[in-house]
Amino acid sequence: MWLQPDENLLKNAFKLWVTEEDNEYFVLQRRRGYGEGGGGLTGLLVGTLDTVLDSTSKVAPYRILHHTPDSQVYWTIACGVTKEEIVQHWDWLQQNIMRTLSVFDSSEDITSFVQGKIRGLIAEEGKSSLVQEEDPEKFREALLRFEKWFELPPKEKLVTYYSCSYWRGKVPCQGWLYLSTNFLCFYSYLLGAEVKLIISWDEIWRLEKTSNVILTESIHVLAHGEDHYFSMLMHLNETFVIMEQLADYSIKRLFDKEAFQREPALSDPMQITKRGLEAHAKSEQFRTFFRLPKEENLLEVHESFLWVPFSHFNTLGKICLSENYLCFASQDGSQCHVIIPMREVINVEKSDSSSRALTVCVRGKKALRFAEVRDYQRLANTIRSKCGISASPQHSASSDAIRGACQSLINHFEDNPEDVTLMVGQKDSSKAVSTEALMTVFHPQDVENLDPKMLKEKMKEQSWNIHFSEYGRGTSMFFTRKTRDLIVRGVPEALRGELWMLFSGAVNDMATHPGYYTDLVEQSLGTSTLATDEIERDLHRSLPEHPAFQSDTGISALRRVLTAYAYRNPKIGYCQAMNILTSVLLLYAKEEEAFWLLVAVCERMLPDYFNRRIIGALVDQAVFEDLIRENLPQLVDHMTDLSFFSSVSLSWFLTLFISVLPIESAVNVVDCFFYDGIKAILQLGLAVLDYNMEALISCQDDAEAVTILNKFFDSVTNKDSPLPPTVQQASVSNNDKTSHFNVDISELIKEAYEKYGNIRSEEVESSRKRNKLYVIQTLEDTTKQNVIRVVTNEVRFSPLHLDKLYNLFKRQHFLCCYWAMKSPALLHHDPSLAYLEQYQLGFQQFSMLFSLLEPWAFCNPKSTLSLWIFRLIDENQDGLVNFKEFCCALDTLYSGSFTNKLKFLFKLHLPPAFDLPEDGVIRKSPERGRGKVDLQAYLKQWQNEILKKEETIKDLPRINQTQFIQFSKTLYNIFHGDPEEESLYQAVAHVTSLLLRMEEVGRRLHESSSPPESTKPANTAAAESSTPEASTTPENSDTSSSCNRRDAGPDLTEMDWSFSFEQVLASLLNEPTIVRFFERPVDIQTKLGQAKVAQLKLKANK
């Protein structure tokens, strides 16, 4: 590999190199300790020095230096892993450079020319390189070490590397940590002790930062039940973020394809870079904090001061700019942030250069002044270009006119708010879509009603109106601590829908997709899928006690929203609990607004909640358990197994407490959720457990604890709710009975914020990522255990061997997914299918794995025999082999009797394995995913499996000439390389000769006993045509061998003779050598160990 010319003084090299070849201008050297005679103490010391000091020579033991006769300075220009590689570079220099150097007069010119030529070669190589790092030269060297040490496939992309210590017990090993797209690798070489570690990201259960007495700060990795600790990292936080991103990327790509498909930036594993992962992590945090659509990416960050009009001072913070939003978040603890959609910006003005300030004018007579922005001119131009605002000098004279026109437009919209929808380009709503919140229709507020609850409701509205006048209203409103205080007290019924839309970010989705919902409703109308069937079943179970859902108006609106969302996102479709959540959204928001709120909840605020495996809810339950351990130690001491809280709290997370609290109380929880996200649900969950701490500690069993919590939720009321008793869920009689237990929801929420409000959203998101690995791996392990339990009854493998086999099988599936942008193998994994069908191998995957595990080394991945075996064990002929089919085949070859092994080989040469086209193409594939399930087909298949009789040797058809010849060849292939190969070959030849003679004798006896005029079957017609008169039929007119009965054996056509399995078995049983060979035991443990080591190398050498 060519290197950037680097100055090297040989007198300070401590004689670590030996010169192999040299000439006037170049020297080829070998590192001591390598090559011929390089062992011993010298090799150990040099190897250790190379690893610890990050020398390229550990993996590049050869180098080429450039020098001139009158200089003591040498320049390193190339290095090589092997002598062949370095000799190739040496020969190139001899042929292309040496002649040219003779024309130069001075040494400086020669050195300058050589350096320029080498840099040119490197630049030419770099044009096609995917490496985009700050120091390409060092990265090239690291890449060379990575490829040499770990021998991974060439397509594996190194992302970054770090120097660190890896702890083996209590002993640290200093070495290098390499992070690639699919693997975490570590290498150390100290005094002859080599430590090499390769862990694929999809095998990691835990990834977290830890600290203890010995390790002040380290990164903990749990994989395959083993703990790995990495410390002494110069940039530990940066390293951890990259590792976290790579692990999350792998999980999404291989296990959670629904989430992965929503992130096209990560779709190509060959384009993943350190810079890209860091940018992705920042964009993820940015979107989560400001509740922005998934399409938004953080483009620029500027530190600045923002003039806050309600406080009359400048607050320090950061401006965050994306494609369609300008956001600001304070850093001084004031918890102030604002979101400005670019569509709302009408002008950007720059102040004098001394203050480095710019003013952003937005609709609604509002302006935001940012001061002390370092690059304020570029920021202003960027905002203008994104908003389509002209800043050219020729338009400056008319700026007042433009400002006046904008002001008149603003005044018009303020006087005519109904025209705002036209301003953002929304289409007229379809008549079929409800344009009013259901609460407005079924419980209109009585303006003249002056009871205490309505008066308090009016006071809340007045407080919010004052807040709007100070902090703004709509998309560019300031979010502050006061906003949260008002949320905790409870949102007025009249403002609930508007504020939910604002806090969730759904208002931006709806504004940027005018008419989208109406189109979806029209397109999804009348569709019939599994999702629509489930929706129809659950429609009347959604808040059935509320008048709105006792009428066709509410039911129809609920049906349209759920069906439209299922049509928009078929990967999620419909999941139970979505109906309950959507019912509450429809009470306070218009139908289209409820749809966009549902989108915000399912796709941003509660990711992966509403799918078959409810991964998101399980992850948040794990986060909840961590918070219980941290905040409620008394409860933890009493209940060591916290899984009880996971099971009982599942409905809390899935329905945001709507299913356990009365509706009038649950909506206050939803208020907090839309403002603070999942943090609000976690805080409230902790407050509920804290409130019932003493009762829970005194419980004798789980059932008693559930009863206590249910009674508590029944006692929660909302004393300020203006809803009439017909709408409220809590009955008066129940309240009277338990009046001394009543808990007001506002007080409960307030207590939750006071006690647990210090939980930071960033910590929750970090905990989500950490626990997501564990949750998904737990689900995968459950799948594995269920598959092994099913397969155990069918094979003779031990559970330990089945566990290792399953890991190999699953890894083979992933190996075909690691380096492809859209691997077909990814389509073979569907978590919604039965356990056995979740992981299946296509032919290419199967042949590679089977070649590593089959006992006789007769089947290479590209052989026709591999295809026959694949077809034989693919029982349903769908072009895929599941784990059970794979294990049953191996079990026969490993542990089956001589008869069963021979029957397996015999069936390889019969249809359907032998006669199908040999192209490996999948002929048919079953319906997968969430489409309509053919229950009749499943029942029929189940019935066939129950009634299926064990196949006997008499059930096997006879084998014809072509098939028998191929069967003999297969036996020869199996015996090749065996110590008794010669004896085995002779035995096969003897059996073949014996069978042919037996067939000939049988035919002659058959001919002598059969009348010539009788009609013969097709396979004996040729045998009867021994006379010219008998060969006049079209079938026999071209049979030249029919006249010569003496040579009939070798010259018979394919239809002339055939053998039954009993004949083949009886003949082979008479050969002890063959019987011994097939009954020879196989060391399964060794075979599995060898396959694990060779699996990656086979892919690398492919």
XYZ file of N, CA, C and O in Angstrom, residues 809-817 823-826 828 840-851 870 880 886 1102:
120
model
N -27.436 -21.109 12.471
C -28.499 -20.959 11.481
C -28.920 -19.488 11.376
O -29.031 -18.928 10.277
N -29.123 -18.859 12.521
C -29.533 -17.452 12.549
C -28.425 -16.543 12.032
O -28.681 -15.593 11.284
N -27.191 -16.865 12.394
C -26.069 -16.052 11.930
C -25.896 -16.158 10.422
O -25.561 -15.177 9.757
N -26.145 -17.341 9.869
C -26.059 -17.502 8.420
C -27.089 -16.627 7.716
O -26.817 -16.060 6.657
N -28.254 -16.525 8.318
C -29.286 -15.634 7.765
C -28.784 -14.189 7.745
O -28.929 -13.482 6.756
N -28.151 -13.762 8.847
C -27.701 -12.379 8.932
C -26.485 -12.103 8.050
O -26.303 -10.980 7.580
N -25.644 -13.105 7.854
C -24.445 -12.887 7.041
C -24.790 -12.435 5.635
O -24.018 -11.728 4.992
N -25.931 -12.834 5.144
C -26.348 -12.409 3.804
C -27.016 -11.047 3.836
O -27.352 -10.507 2.783
N -27.240 -10.512 5.033
C -27.879 -9.199 5.162
C -26.876 -8.101 5.510
O -27.172 -6.919 5.354
N -31.088 -6.718 0.918
C -30.891 -8.160 0.792
C -32.225 -8.885 0.746
O -33.106 -8.628 1.570
N -32.405 -9.812 -0.214
C -33.641 -10.608 -0.231
C -33.811 -11.422 1.050
O -34.918 -11.742 1.440
N -32.684 -11.746 1.699
C -32.762 -12.546 2.923
C -33.517 -11.815 4.032
O -34.122 -12.435 4.902
N -33.477 -10.475 4.017
C -34.203 -9.720 5.025
C -35.703 -9.985 4.935
O -36.422 -9.894 5.924
N -37.007 -12.775 4.465
C -37.296 -14.086 5.033
C -37.539 -14.012 6.534
O -37.936 -15.005 7.124
N -35.588 -18.288 8.135
C -35.511 -19.331 7.123
C -34.365 -18.986 6.169
O -34.016 -17.825 5.997
N -33.794 -20.005 5.561
C -32.657 -19.827 4.671
C -33.065 -20.128 3.238
O -33.742 -21.123 2.970
N -32.625 -19.252 2.332
C -32.738 -19.550 0.918
C -31.622 -20.505 0.501
O -30.771 -20.896 1.310
N -31.597 -20.858 -0.787
C -30.638 -21.874 -1.230
C -29.191 -21.453 -1.010
O -28.369 -22.232 -0.526
N -28.833 -20.216 -1.366
C -27.438 -19.781 -1.237
C -26.988 -19.825 0.222
O -25.885 -20.280 0.542
N -27.851 -19.345 1.119
C -27.510 -19.368 2.548
C -27.388 -20.801 3.058
O -26.453 -21.140 3.785
N -28.365 -21.625 2.669
C -28.384 -23.013 3.128
C -27.136 -23.769 2.672
O -26.500 -24.484 3.462
N -26.767 -23.617 1.404
C -25.659 -24.407 0.862
C -24.347 -24.074 1.567
O -23.523 -24.971 1.814
N -24.143 -22.802 1.911
C -22.906 -22.423 2.603
C -22.853 -23.014 4.004
O -21.820 -23.535 4.438
N -23.972 -22.966 4.726
C -23.982 -23.494 6.084
C -23.922 -25.015 6.080
O -23.200 -25.624 6.882
N -24.641 -25.653 5.177
C -24.664 -27.119 5.134
C -23.285 -27.679 4.790
O -22.881 -28.722 5.309
N -22.555 -26.965 3.938
C -21.214 -27.438 3.573
C -20.266 -27.434 4.776
O -19.307 -28.192 4.825
N -31.243 -29.409 -0.726
C -32.134 -28.294 -0.390
C -33.568 -28.613 -0.807
O -34.517 -28.408 -0.051
N -37.617 -22.049 0.749
C -37.006 -21.681 2.019
C -36.965 -22.895 2.931
O -37.877 -23.729 2.913
N -33.902 -28.199 8.606
C -32.441 -28.249 8.564
C -31.899 -29.252 9.582
O -31.029 -30.079 9.274
N -15.528 -16.012 -0.221
C -16.478 -16.312 -1.296
C -16.199 -15.467 -2.525
O -15.955 -14.288 -2.446
